XYZ file of C-alpha atoms in Angstrom:
722
model
C 0.000 0.000 0.000
C 2.868 2.359 0.775
C 4.389 1.667 -2.618
C 1.050 2.529 -4.224
C 1.150 5.935 -2.500
C 4.751 6.574 -3.610
C 3.972 5.539 -7.196
C 0.975 7.884 -7.294
C 3.099 10.794 -5.965
C 5.630 10.125 -8.730
C 2.867 9.869 -11.380
C 1.428 13.269 -10.422
C 4.899 14.811 -9.949
C 4.086 16.233 -6.516
C 6.751 18.197 -4.669
C 6.129 16.717 -1.193
C 8.180 15.423 1.727
C 8.150 11.676 1.086
C 9.875 10.910 4.425
C 7.053 12.626 6.375
C 4.426 10.723 4.376
C 6.188 7.408 5.018
C 6.310 8.259 8.741
C 2.553 8.976 8.734
C 1.921 5.680 6.930
C 3.845 3.628 9.490
C 2.138 5.374 12.421
C -1.282 4.688 10.859
C -0.273 1.064 10.216
C 0.679 0.638 13.879
C -2.417 2.452 15.203
C -4.910 0.509 13.056
C -3.256 -2.893 13.596
C -5.868 -5.660 13.962
C -8.654 -3.306 12.813
C -10.721 -4.316 9.769
C -13.381 -2.742 7.581
C -16.819 -4.226 6.864
C -15.386 -5.590 3.604
C -12.849 -7.652 5.552
C -9.914 -5.561 4.314
C -7.367 -4.156 6.791
C -8.599 -0.786 8.082
C -5.379 0.821 6.854
C -6.629 0.456 3.283
C -9.133 3.271 3.905
C -6.730 6.094 4.917
C -4.395 4.965 2.104
C -7.190 5.345 -0.487
C -8.132 8.735 0.990
C -4.514 9.884 0.617
C -4.420 8.670 -3.015
C -7.563 10.672 -3.863
C -5.869 13.777 -2.423
C -2.648 13.060 -4.308
C -4.712 13.128 -7.522
C -5.960 16.551 -6.431
C -2.368 17.741 -5.985
C -2.432 18.481 -2.229
C 0.579 19.204 -0.019
C 2.608 17.203 2.531
C 0.643 18.165 5.652
C -2.672 17.322 3.992
C -1.437 13.893 2.858
C -0.055 13.122 6.342
C -3.372 14.172 7.912
C -5.256 12.008 5.395
C -3.286 8.929 6.465
C -3.905 9.788 10.139
C -7.469 11.152 9.913
C -9.078 8.255 11.856
C -6.249 7.702 14.334
C -7.516 10.086 17.053
C -11.122 8.906 16.696
C -10.581 5.138 16.529
C -7.325 4.429 18.385
C -5.446 5.349 21.565
C -3.464 8.139 19.882
C -4.337 11.725 20.857
C -4.119 15.198 19.339
C -0.961 15.847 21.371
C 0.636 12.650 20.037
C 0.078 13.788 16.437
C 1.332 17.293 17.205
C 4.481 15.909 18.844
C 5.238 13.411 16.047
C 4.474 15.812 13.178
C 3.401 19.433 13.695
C 0.479 21.560 14.822
C -0.933 21.916 11.277
C -1.223 18.146 10.805
C -2.752 17.749 14.284
C -5.308 20.507 13.593
C -6.281 18.939 10.274
C -6.820 15.548 11.943
C -8.807 17.180 14.759
C -10.932 19.073 12.234
C -11.931 15.851 10.470
C -12.545 13.884 13.668
C -16.257 13.393 14.198
C -18.119 14.040 17.443
C -18.987 10.372 17.811
C -18.215 10.189 21.531
C -20.823 12.778 22.552
C -24.422 11.717 23.169
C -27.188 13.646 21.384
C -30.925 13.455 21.704
C -31.449 13.000 17.947
C -29.586 12.005 14.796
C -30.399 15.411 13.345
C -28.655 17.156 16.239
C -25.642 14.861 15.914
C -25.436 15.570 12.180
C -25.798 19.311 12.791
C -23.050 19.333 15.417
C -20.728 17.358 13.137
C -21.372 19.770 10.267
C -20.938 22.781 12.594
C -17.560 21.482 13.714
C -16.543 20.771 10.129
C -17.389 24.335 9.043
C -15.539 25.814 12.013
C -12.484 23.778 11.068
C -12.923 24.766 7.391
C -12.962 28.429 8.320
C -9.528 27.936 9.888
C -8.151 25.690 7.134
C -10.180 24.623 4.093
C -7.984 21.527 3.648
C -10.129 19.921 6.362
C -13.068 19.636 3.988
C -10.859 18.334 1.179
C -9.818 15.435 3.447
C -13.432 14.939 4.519
C -14.630 14.819 0.904
C -11.958 12.244 0.019
C -12.920 10.251 3.122
C -16.604 10.282 2.128
C -15.800 9.377 -1.494
C -13.919 6.221 -0.523
C -16.630 5.283 1.988
C -19.235 5.643 -0.767
C -17.128 3.487 -3.113
C -17.232 0.718 -0.493
C -20.782 1.314 0.739
C -22.033 -2.011 -0.653
C -20.546 -3.791 2.389
C -22.776 -1.853 4.809
C -26.317 -2.920 5.885
C -29.116 -1.590 3.600
C -30.422 0.931 6.166
C -26.911 2.372 6.627
C -26.453 2.517 2.855
C -29.523 4.713 2.441
C -28.663 6.882 5.448
C -25.105 7.569 4.244
C -26.205 8.061 0.630
C -28.850 10.629 1.622
C -26.395 12.522 3.828
C -23.895 12.519 0.952
C -26.484 13.908 -1.456
C -27.703 16.538 1.050
C -24.363 17.742 2.410
C -21.139 16.469 0.851
C -21.917 16.571 -2.886
C -23.169 20.193 -2.561
C -20.027 21.146 -0.624
C -17.916 19.665 -3.438
C -19.989 21.745 -5.879
C -19.479 24.896 -3.787
C -15.727 24.294 -3.841
C -15.829 23.601 -7.583
C -14.545 20.016 -7.307
C -16.732 18.505 -10.012
C -14.649 15.327 -10.277
C -15.683 14.377 -6.735
C -19.165 15.936 -6.903
C -20.297 13.845 -9.882
C -19.016 10.576 -8.432
C -20.635 11.248 -5.030
C -23.975 11.994 -6.720
C -23.865 8.901 -8.946
C -22.951 6.645 -6.014
C -25.716 8.171 -3.876
C -28.288 7.560 -6.616
C -27.128 3.940 -6.901
C -28.053 3.231 -3.263
C -31.068 5.548 -2.899
C -32.819 4.675 -6.178
C -31.260 1.393 -7.341
C -34.016 0.555 -9.872
C -33.857 3.969 -11.564
C -30.053 3.914 -11.468
C -29.614 0.558 -13.177
C -32.398 1.382 -15.652
C -30.383 4.474 -16.677
C -27.177 2.422 -16.870
C -28.875 0.016 -19.280
C -30.386 2.772 -21.437
C -27.086 4.621 -21.691
C -25.276 1.377 -22.539
C -27.808 0.533 -25.286
C -27.089 3.831 -27.061
C -23.354 3.809 -26.394
C -22.286 2.533 -29.832
C -24.592 4.968 -31.645
C -23.441 7.833 -29.422
C -19.739 7.024 -29.798
C -20.089 6.888 -33.575
C -21.735 10.344 -33.629
C -19.099 11.806 -31.280
C -16.252 10.387 -33.355
C -17.688 12.116 -36.463
C -18.055 15.432 -34.594
C -14.536 15.202 -33.121
C -13.016 14.459 -36.530
C -14.710 17.480 -38.145
C -13.730 19.774 -35.244
C -10.081 18.679 -35.253
C -9.772 19.423 -38.948
C -11.427 22.855 -38.763
C -9.525 23.946 -35.631
C -6.225 22.781 -37.156
C -6.942 24.825 -40.295
C -7.487 27.866 -38.059
C -4.226 27.293 -36.193
C -5.893 26.431 -32.874
C -4.133 23.752 -30.863
C -6.903 21.806 -29.073
C -7.621 18.593 -27.213
C -11.089 17.276 -28.106
C -12.918 14.421 -26.434
C -16.388 13.096 -25.744
C -17.635 14.114 -22.304
C -19.372 11.371 -20.308
C -22.814 12.321 -18.995
C -23.298 11.465 -15.337
C -26.242 9.320 -14.334
C -27.449 11.602 -11.530
C -27.538 14.565 -13.918
C -29.718 12.566 -16.351
C -31.949 11.327 -13.507
C -32.381 14.832 -12.111
C -33.433 16.284 -15.464
C -35.893 13.454 -16.034
C -37.291 13.624 -12.506
C -37.560 17.379 -11.950
C -38.334 18.473 -15.520
C -40.658 15.581 -16.418
C -38.562 14.547 -19.402
C -38.128 11.138 -20.933
C -34.691 9.644 -21.510
C -34.929 10.460 -25.241
C -35.651 14.133 -24.472
C -32.325 14.739 -22.681
C -30.383 17.046 -25.022
C -26.858 16.607 -23.772
C -26.411 12.843 -23.715
C -24.082 13.705 -26.573
C -21.386 16.035 -25.267
C -17.998 17.178 -26.528
C -15.312 19.085 -24.627
C -12.730 21.284 -26.357
C -9.653 22.298 -24.327
C -7.451 25.042 -25.806
C -4.468 27.182 -24.802
C -5.938 30.692 -24.383
C -9.172 32.556 -23.737
C -8.959 33.999 -27.271
C -8.866 30.436 -28.621
C -12.028 29.634 -26.624
C -14.087 32.273 -28.421
C -12.480 31.460 -31.794
C -13.378 27.783 -31.319
C -16.951 28.781 -30.406
C -17.233 30.729 -33.682
C -16.077 27.665 -35.658
C -18.597 25.422 -33.832
C -21.447 27.810 -34.669
C -20.464 27.930 -38.344
C -20.450 24.130 -38.515
C -23.726 23.495 -36.651
C -26.753 25.617 -35.878
C -26.950 26.697 -32.196
C -30.201 26.165 -30.274
C -31.513 29.575 -29.022
C -31.296 30.108 -25.281
C -28.812 27.284 -24.794
C -25.588 29.363 -24.839
C -23.873 30.263 -21.529
C -20.688 32.263 -21.131
C -19.148 31.261 -17.793
C -15.803 32.758 -18.842
C -17.096 36.328 -18.795
C -19.343 35.505 -15.823
C -17.709 32.730 -13.741
C -19.742 30.734 -11.246
C -19.097 31.458 -7.550
C -17.164 28.177 -7.281
C -14.601 29.507 -9.832
C -15.968 27.416 -12.727
C -15.274 28.915 -16.181
C -16.261 27.549 -19.573
C -18.316 28.276 -22.692
C -21.423 26.114 -23.083
C -23.485 25.806 -26.244
C -26.017 23.254 -27.498
C -26.167 22.804 -31.275
C -27.992 20.654 -33.828
C -25.482 18.014 -34.929
C -25.387 15.444 -37.721
C -28.763 13.841 -38.371
C -30.581 16.529 -36.391
C -29.298 15.164 -33.073
C -28.679 17.927 -30.440
C -25.346 17.824 -28.624
C -23.557 20.032 -26.080
C -20.168 21.655 -26.584
C -17.963 22.863 -23.707
C -14.936 25.033 -24.489
C -12.296 25.997 -21.918
C -8.548 26.484 -21.370
C -6.356 23.965 -19.554
C -6.283 26.168 -16.442
C -10.081 26.374 -16.523
C -10.246 22.603 -16.927
C -8.085 21.973 -13.856
C -10.281 24.373 -11.885
C -13.437 22.632 -13.135
C -12.093 19.232 -12.061
C -10.466 20.140 -8.761
C -11.945 23.555 -7.888
C -10.312 25.240 -4.936
C -7.612 22.545 -4.781
C -6.380 23.579 -8.251
C -5.570 27.060 -6.913
C -4.266 25.867 -3.581
C -2.708 28.795 -1.730
C -0.509 26.529 0.397
C 0.930 24.844 -2.681
C 3.861 27.169 -3.225
C 3.447 29.490 -0.259
C 1.170 31.700 -2.353
C -1.589 33.639 -0.640
C -4.188 33.852 -3.373
C -6.816 36.472 -2.451
C -9.235 34.860 -4.905
C -9.413 31.809 -2.648
C -10.723 33.928 0.217
C -13.290 35.541 -2.116
C -14.533 32.093 -3.145
C -14.977 31.137 0.510
C -17.325 34.052 1.252
C -20.212 31.581 1.477
C -18.315 29.721 4.216
C -17.978 32.889 6.277
C -21.716 33.446 5.895
C -22.399 29.908 7.132
C -20.256 30.643 10.176
C -22.254 33.812 10.837
C -25.567 31.950 10.646
C -24.402 28.968 12.688
C -23.717 31.322 15.593
C -27.286 32.614 15.394
C -28.983 29.237 14.860
C -29.984 27.996 18.307
C -31.086 24.453 17.495
C -30.109 21.631 15.172
C -33.190 21.824 12.968
C -32.781 25.518 12.189
C -29.086 25.124 11.412
C -29.611 22.157 9.069
C -32.353 24.049 7.224
C -29.924 26.953 6.775
C -27.231 24.643 5.445
C -29.476 22.689 3.077
C -31.663 25.501 1.752
C -29.444 28.550 1.649
C -26.150 27.106 0.474
C -26.841 23.767 -1.159
C -29.859 24.661 -3.265
C -29.777 25.693 -6.904
C -28.809 29.278 -7.613
C -29.874 32.226 -9.713
C -27.428 34.860 -10.963
C -28.683 38.446 -11.157
C -27.036 41.810 -11.852
C -26.801 45.107 -10.036
C -27.469 48.217 -12.202
C -23.665 48.571 -12.470
C -23.242 45.027 -13.798
C -21.939 43.231 -10.681
C -23.069 39.586 -10.472
C -24.938 38.484 -7.333
C -25.683 34.794 -6.698
C -28.778 33.896 -4.642
C -30.779 30.731 -3.869
C -33.477 29.809 -6.398
C -36.806 31.616 -5.757
C -35.040 34.544 -4.053
C -36.809 37.916 -4.052
C -35.705 41.570 -4.240
C -35.588 41.477 -0.430
C -32.867 38.804 -0.552
C -31.006 40.863 -3.148
C -31.221 44.036 -1.039
C -29.811 42.381 2.071
C -27.067 40.691 0.047
C -25.917 44.145 -1.130
C -25.935 45.701 2.357
C -27.920 45.470 5.585
C -28.909 49.162 5.449
C -30.175 48.754 1.861
C -32.411 45.926 3.039
C -33.696 47.773 6.108
C -34.553 50.907 4.067
C -36.000 49.048 1.067
C -39.435 50.335 -0.011
C -39.636 48.908 -3.534
C -37.765 47.277 -6.411
C -37.317 47.436 -10.170
C -36.396 44.399 -12.255
C -35.256 45.030 -15.829
C -36.467 48.619 -15.549
C -40.015 47.978 -14.335
C -41.535 48.013 -10.854
C -42.191 44.597 -9.308
C -43.685 43.504 -5.972
C -41.228 42.531 -3.249
C -42.299 38.880 -3.461
C -41.281 38.695 -7.154
C -39.108 35.607 -7.775
C -35.836 36.610 -9.427
C -34.580 34.820 -12.538
C -31.057 34.406 -13.831
C -30.059 37.445 -15.896
C -32.431 39.903 -14.151
C -31.083 43.415 -13.526
C -32.284 44.422 -10.062
C -32.522 47.926 -8.624
C -33.590 48.521 -5.024
C -35.542 51.665 -4.135
C -34.809 52.948 -0.629
C -36.176 55.704 1.584
C -34.505 57.497 4.490
C -37.916 57.690 6.191
C -38.578 53.937 5.913
C -39.861 52.434 9.167
C -37.820 49.305 8.514
C -38.687 45.762 7.418
C -42.110 44.201 7.831
C -42.604 40.917 9.683
C -44.163 39.601 6.452
C -40.696 39.773 4.915
C -39.669 36.746 6.972
C -42.142 34.707 4.882
C -41.137 36.380 1.597
C -37.333 36.168 1.926
C -35.721 32.939 0.756
C -32.115 33.248 1.957
C -31.112 32.708 5.556
C -28.902 35.790 5.293
C -31.896 38.057 4.675
C -34.049 36.349 7.318
C -31.259 36.608 9.872
C -30.795 40.332 9.278
C -34.552 40.984 9.427
C -34.793 39.125 12.741
C -31.801 41.076 14.056
C -33.522 44.373 13.182
C -36.687 43.388 15.056
C -34.650 42.076 17.957
C -32.779 45.356 18.278
C -35.719 47.686 17.595
C -38.407 45.943 19.603
C -36.456 44.375 22.434
C -38.958 45.253 25.182
C -41.856 44.025 23.077
C -39.928 40.872 22.244
C -39.159 40.261 25.922
C -42.876 40.346 26.832
C -43.802 38.271 23.815
C -41.039 35.737 24.482
C -41.923 35.392 28.173
C -45.574 34.766 27.329
C -44.610 32.258 24.617
C -42.279 30.332 26.920
C -44.790 30.154 29.771
C -47.501 28.920 27.392
C -45.171 26.234 26.031
C -44.225 25.160 29.568
C -47.911 24.725 30.449
C -48.614 23.001 27.106
C -45.997 20.399 27.922
C -47.557 19.761 31.344
C -44.940 21.479 33.504
C -45.416 23.871 36.407
C -44.095 27.296 35.373
C -42.800 28.193 38.862
C -40.880 24.923 39.035
C -39.600 24.970 35.411
C -38.285 28.554 35.613
C -36.180 28.005 38.716
C -32.692 29.473 38.466
C -31.051 26.051 38.885
C -32.590 25.030 35.553
C -32.520 28.357 33.738
C -28.823 29.001 34.453
C -28.010 25.839 32.515
C -30.403 26.847 29.710
C -28.810 30.299 29.403
C -25.385 28.692 29.194
C -26.548 26.207 26.530
C -27.983 28.989 24.329
C -25.134 31.401 25.113
C -27.215 34.169 26.730
C -26.220 36.412 29.623
C -29.678 37.012 31.108
C -33.294 35.869 31.044
C -34.185 39.111 29.223
C -31.869 38.141 26.375
C -33.471 34.696 26.236
C -37.026 36.085 26.233
C -36.070 38.644 23.578
C -34.684 35.956 21.280
C -37.823 33.835 21.666
C -40.001 36.868 20.952
C -37.982 37.786 17.844
C -38.082 34.239 16.492
C -34.335 33.640 16.792
C -35.023 30.530 18.887
C -38.171 28.564 19.643
C -39.862 28.233 23.009
C -40.229 24.485 22.335
C -36.450 24.165 22.055
C -35.983 25.985 25.361
C -38.550 23.797 27.136
C -36.811 20.683 25.827
C -33.602 21.871 27.477
C -35.442 22.739 30.708
C -36.853 19.192 30.843
C -33.362 17.772 30.359
C -32.094 19.847 33.284
C -35.069 18.823 35.420
C -34.268 15.167 34.758
C -30.611 15.747 35.669
C -31.631 17.421 38.928
C -34.362 14.912 39.751
C -32.390 13.441 42.652
C -31.799 16.901 44.157
C -35.451 17.734 43.600
C -36.489 14.619 45.467
C -34.290 15.610 48.377
C -35.799 19.124 48.392
C -39.330 17.760 48.537
C -38.434 15.417 51.388
C -38.853 12.124 49.534
C -35.424 10.872 50.608
C -35.994 12.068 54.172
C -39.303 10.210 54.282
C -37.649 7.056 52.988
C -34.981 7.316 55.703
C -37.569 7.997 58.392
C -39.635 5.068 57.129
C -36.662 2.730 57.450
C -36.075 3.978 61.018
C -39.716 3.434 61.937
C -39.520 -0.148 60.643
C -36.903 -0.874 63.336
C -39.258 0.008 66.212
C -42.724 -1.161 66.997
C -45.122 0.887 64.964
C -47.821 2.666 66.915
C -51.137 3.797 65.527
C -52.023 7.485 65.817
C -53.609 8.035 69.264
C -57.325 8.241 68.411
C -60.041 7.274 70.883
C -63.574 6.732 69.569
C -66.316 6.697 72.280
C -63.805 5.245 74.731
C -62.681 2.509 72.281
C -59.010 2.574 71.172
C -58.746 -0.411 68.834
C -61.314 0.558 66.221
C -60.120 0.918 62.613
C -59.781 4.645 61.882
C -58.545 6.743 58.970
C -58.005 10.459 58.453
C -60.313 12.196 56.022
C -58.362 13.734 53.111
C -60.928 16.494 52.699
C -59.709 18.318 55.828
C -56.508 16.486 56.920
C -56.814 16.782 60.728
C -53.610 16.983 62.779
C -53.057 16.325 66.502
C -54.521 19.223 68.471
C -57.436 19.855 66.061
C -60.967 19.516 67.394
C -62.016 16.233 65.726
C -65.095 14.032 65.302
C -65.747 10.640 63.709
C -68.100 9.386 61.038
C -68.775 5.651 60.644
C -68.261 4.661 57.008
C -69.489 1.550 55.187
C -66.688 -1.006 55.356
C -63.790 1.423 55.946
C -64.014 2.013 59.674
C -64.334 5.438 61.270
C -63.373 8.468 59.181
C -61.816 11.217 61.366
C -62.709 14.821 60.372
C -62.066 18.274 61.753
C -65.262 19.604 63.362
C -65.224 22.626 61.031
C -64.971 20.438 57.911
C -67.669 21.410 55.394
C -67.734 17.882 53.997
C -68.412 16.439 57.476
C -71.195 18.975 58.076
C -72.934 17.685 54.934
C -72.483 14.012 55.910
C -73.783 14.635 59.450
C -76.875 16.421 58.168
C -77.732 13.476 55.910
C -76.911 10.573 58.303
C -76.583 11.944 61.876
C -76.743 8.444 63.419
C -73.297 7.658 61.985
C -71.598 10.502 63.909
C -69.409 9.418 66.855
C -67.250 11.356 69.307
C -63.481 11.107 68.830
C -60.448 12.552 70.584
C -56.653 12.499 70.479
C -54.803 10.408 73.011
C -51.237 9.266 73.700
C -48.127 9.802 71.510
C -48.057 9.867 67.711
C -45.202 8.273 65.720
C -46.464 9.303 62.323
C -46.612 12.665 60.534
C -49.812 14.307 59.307
C -50.718 16.199 56.148
C -52.113 19.708 56.420
C -53.387 21.916 53.586
C -52.463 25.586 53.949
C -53.356 28.475 51.679
C -51.358 31.723 51.498
C -52.627 34.901 49.841
C -50.152 37.688 49.034
C -49.338 40.574 46.727
C -47.329 39.049 43.899
C -43.690 40.104 43.714
C -40.309 38.827 42.613
C -38.892 36.297 45.123
C -42.188 35.646 46.956
C -42.164 31.886 46.329
C -38.476 31.708 47.274
C -39.197 33.372 50.643
C -42.014 30.893 51.333
C -39.910 27.833 50.509
C -37.017 29.196 52.593
C -39.384 29.534 55.592
C -40.493 25.929 55.103
C -36.884 24.707 54.855
C -35.847 26.597 58.019
C -38.629 24.870 59.957
C -37.427 21.452 58.698
C -40.887 20.793 57.296
C -41.452 18.452 54.364
C -43.514 19.724 51.410
C -45.775 17.133 49.824
C -47.406 19.421 47.281
C -47.338 23.014 46.022
C -49.465 24.991 43.600
C -49.040 28.691 42.869
C -51.067 30.981 40.643
C -51.572 34.686 40.024
C -54.937 36.306 39.284
C -55.626 39.257 36.986
C -54.946 41.737 39.807
C -51.412 40.365 40.286
C -52.530 38.724 43.535
C -50.762 35.434 44.320
C -52.468 32.381 45.822
C -50.120 29.606 46.994
C -51.589 26.269 48.115
C -49.295 23.994 50.175
C -49.620 20.431 51.442
C -47.267 20.151 54.431
C -46.163 17.194 56.536
C -46.439 18.247 60.226
C -46.304 16.536 63.609
C -49.141 18.363 65.369
C -51.162 21.561 65.559
C -48.395 23.435 67.388
C -45.964 22.673 64.549
C -48.539 23.877 62.028
C -49.504 27.028 63.971
C -45.874 28.124 64.303
C -45.319 27.624 60.577
C -48.450 29.618 59.662
C -47.293 32.386 62.014
C -43.933 32.488 60.200
C -45.738 32.711 56.851
C -47.633 35.807 58.025
C -44.307 37.576 58.686
C -43.295 37.354 55.010
C -43.476 40.697 53.153
C -46.654 41.032 51.088
C -48.562 38.134 52.720
C -52.113 39.231 53.562
C -53.712 35.993 54.805
C -52.753 32.430 55.834
C -55.373 29.785 56.651
C -56.090 26.056 56.680
C -57.763 24.916 53.525
C -61.057 23.110 54.021
C -63.666 21.716 51.670
């Protein structure tokens, strides 16, 4: 395997440090010893193949070393510091950037995917070689995907189609993009894939014959004109055919560019000269000419495209480009690698503007779902290319509107936008821009700013983010009130108690998770739509589960368990109740009034459940006695009591910040166990707190109620009775 790497380096004439690469190989060999892939091959074969893919892209020494070591930190005992010590910090950072977050537990696959992609983009922003290694890693995994279980095949293929193929497109690496897409289609839609393979194969001989005729004519004409050119048939990729058939409702026979020819020349002048010769030989189809030399794609792609009517009336596509353009088309950003010869190419940074925008949005996205939508929709969707009035090209997601255009130009232009012209005529702000449109934004210094409706009209995450930011800044107080109301409603909707859920012990962790300094900031973000109240409640519930043991201790559950175990060691005594002079009758305490030792009590003979003991002032007892007075018996307390009693207490107070905390502190100081609590506020901001307390006798309860009355704002404290 090492010899295969060295041979490939020699074939591509790379100027790299072979000794360092050999060292990386031997370390990887040692680290992955006795590890095997699903195919049964030694695991080492994978990093070797990843390195070979990167050699073909012409990458440097550090990148190739990192490729050989990219799974060492994740799957073996070696650490980041080991790699840094054996090689250098750059290699260690590249390996760390590629390492997945597989050792962290997430609540959903979507969150895990989002966190992995977040980390990858952060690493890319520091060094774009990270994503080149990751793309090579994914390409080899897709080449060997057939050894994985069917469910894993589909999962990996879909992720590749959603994330990695679009990243390759963004970086202009078409050689990898096309293969990733074709391999994904093979596992996601196997029937359609193999049907296409068969149809393409059936027409191969006919197609090759036509291409050979076209190539022969072109070679002769270009030679006569003194243009040195390399001409070849261009293979059409299966996913491209499938996509056109699927999304444009075309049959296989209606795909124009199954026949395709590529002309590679020395200079830009030769490109346009060759185009003129092509158009004199065959009639061009109107609307099918694209000049990506004068107007390059954002991923640096340049070429002339034209579809013409060929021999026998068969349409075919011609691509014309220089050798430099061809290398860029195949390898994108890697073809202009700024580390290659110590060159700092400013164009590379320009082409990574989209990456900086992703980093900006990932800081604002507060949950996995929002971030993945940003990634998939805003950056990996199809694009439209429009012009400013001065001729500058602006790329936007398909279906973008003048609002998206305005915010792409500048935040202030977007905020002051009051109208738009497209191709010289006024259009509504929800007009969907088309490639080639010339867009002019009309602004006003007296504009009141964006409308909330714009969030539904804008397509790009950039525009939506800036609109939300404007509302967040302008209407912070309104957003705080709105966010607080939204969060409290969501807490109640999910069956939680708001007073319990919003305790500082939970909310401090929530603020830290969402990177906010205060509850006001959190409420404001919910109110502005930056984060969802459902996402916040999910985090609160996680924290409540983590603190469940502490919560149990606070509510006295653990204390009761300990006391119960102690009571089991001594002879249990029944509560001292005497009924008409009889001590051994079966008695129970009525839950409607919860009498405690010291209360004036009375008994009521029930059917089959002994004597029910009530407080004399119990409304429920008064009703029972009026209906069946012959069941009423005298009862009294007697002797010692080894059990605790439940008492319902109601507190009424003027609502204020910290009221509930003062009440619970009073309870804790008295060493009283709380069995239940319910707090509510009426329309007049008057608080009513209902408590179920575990007390020993009436003296214990009276002292506690007296302490409650001392709390600031408390207006009344009384026993609850039905």
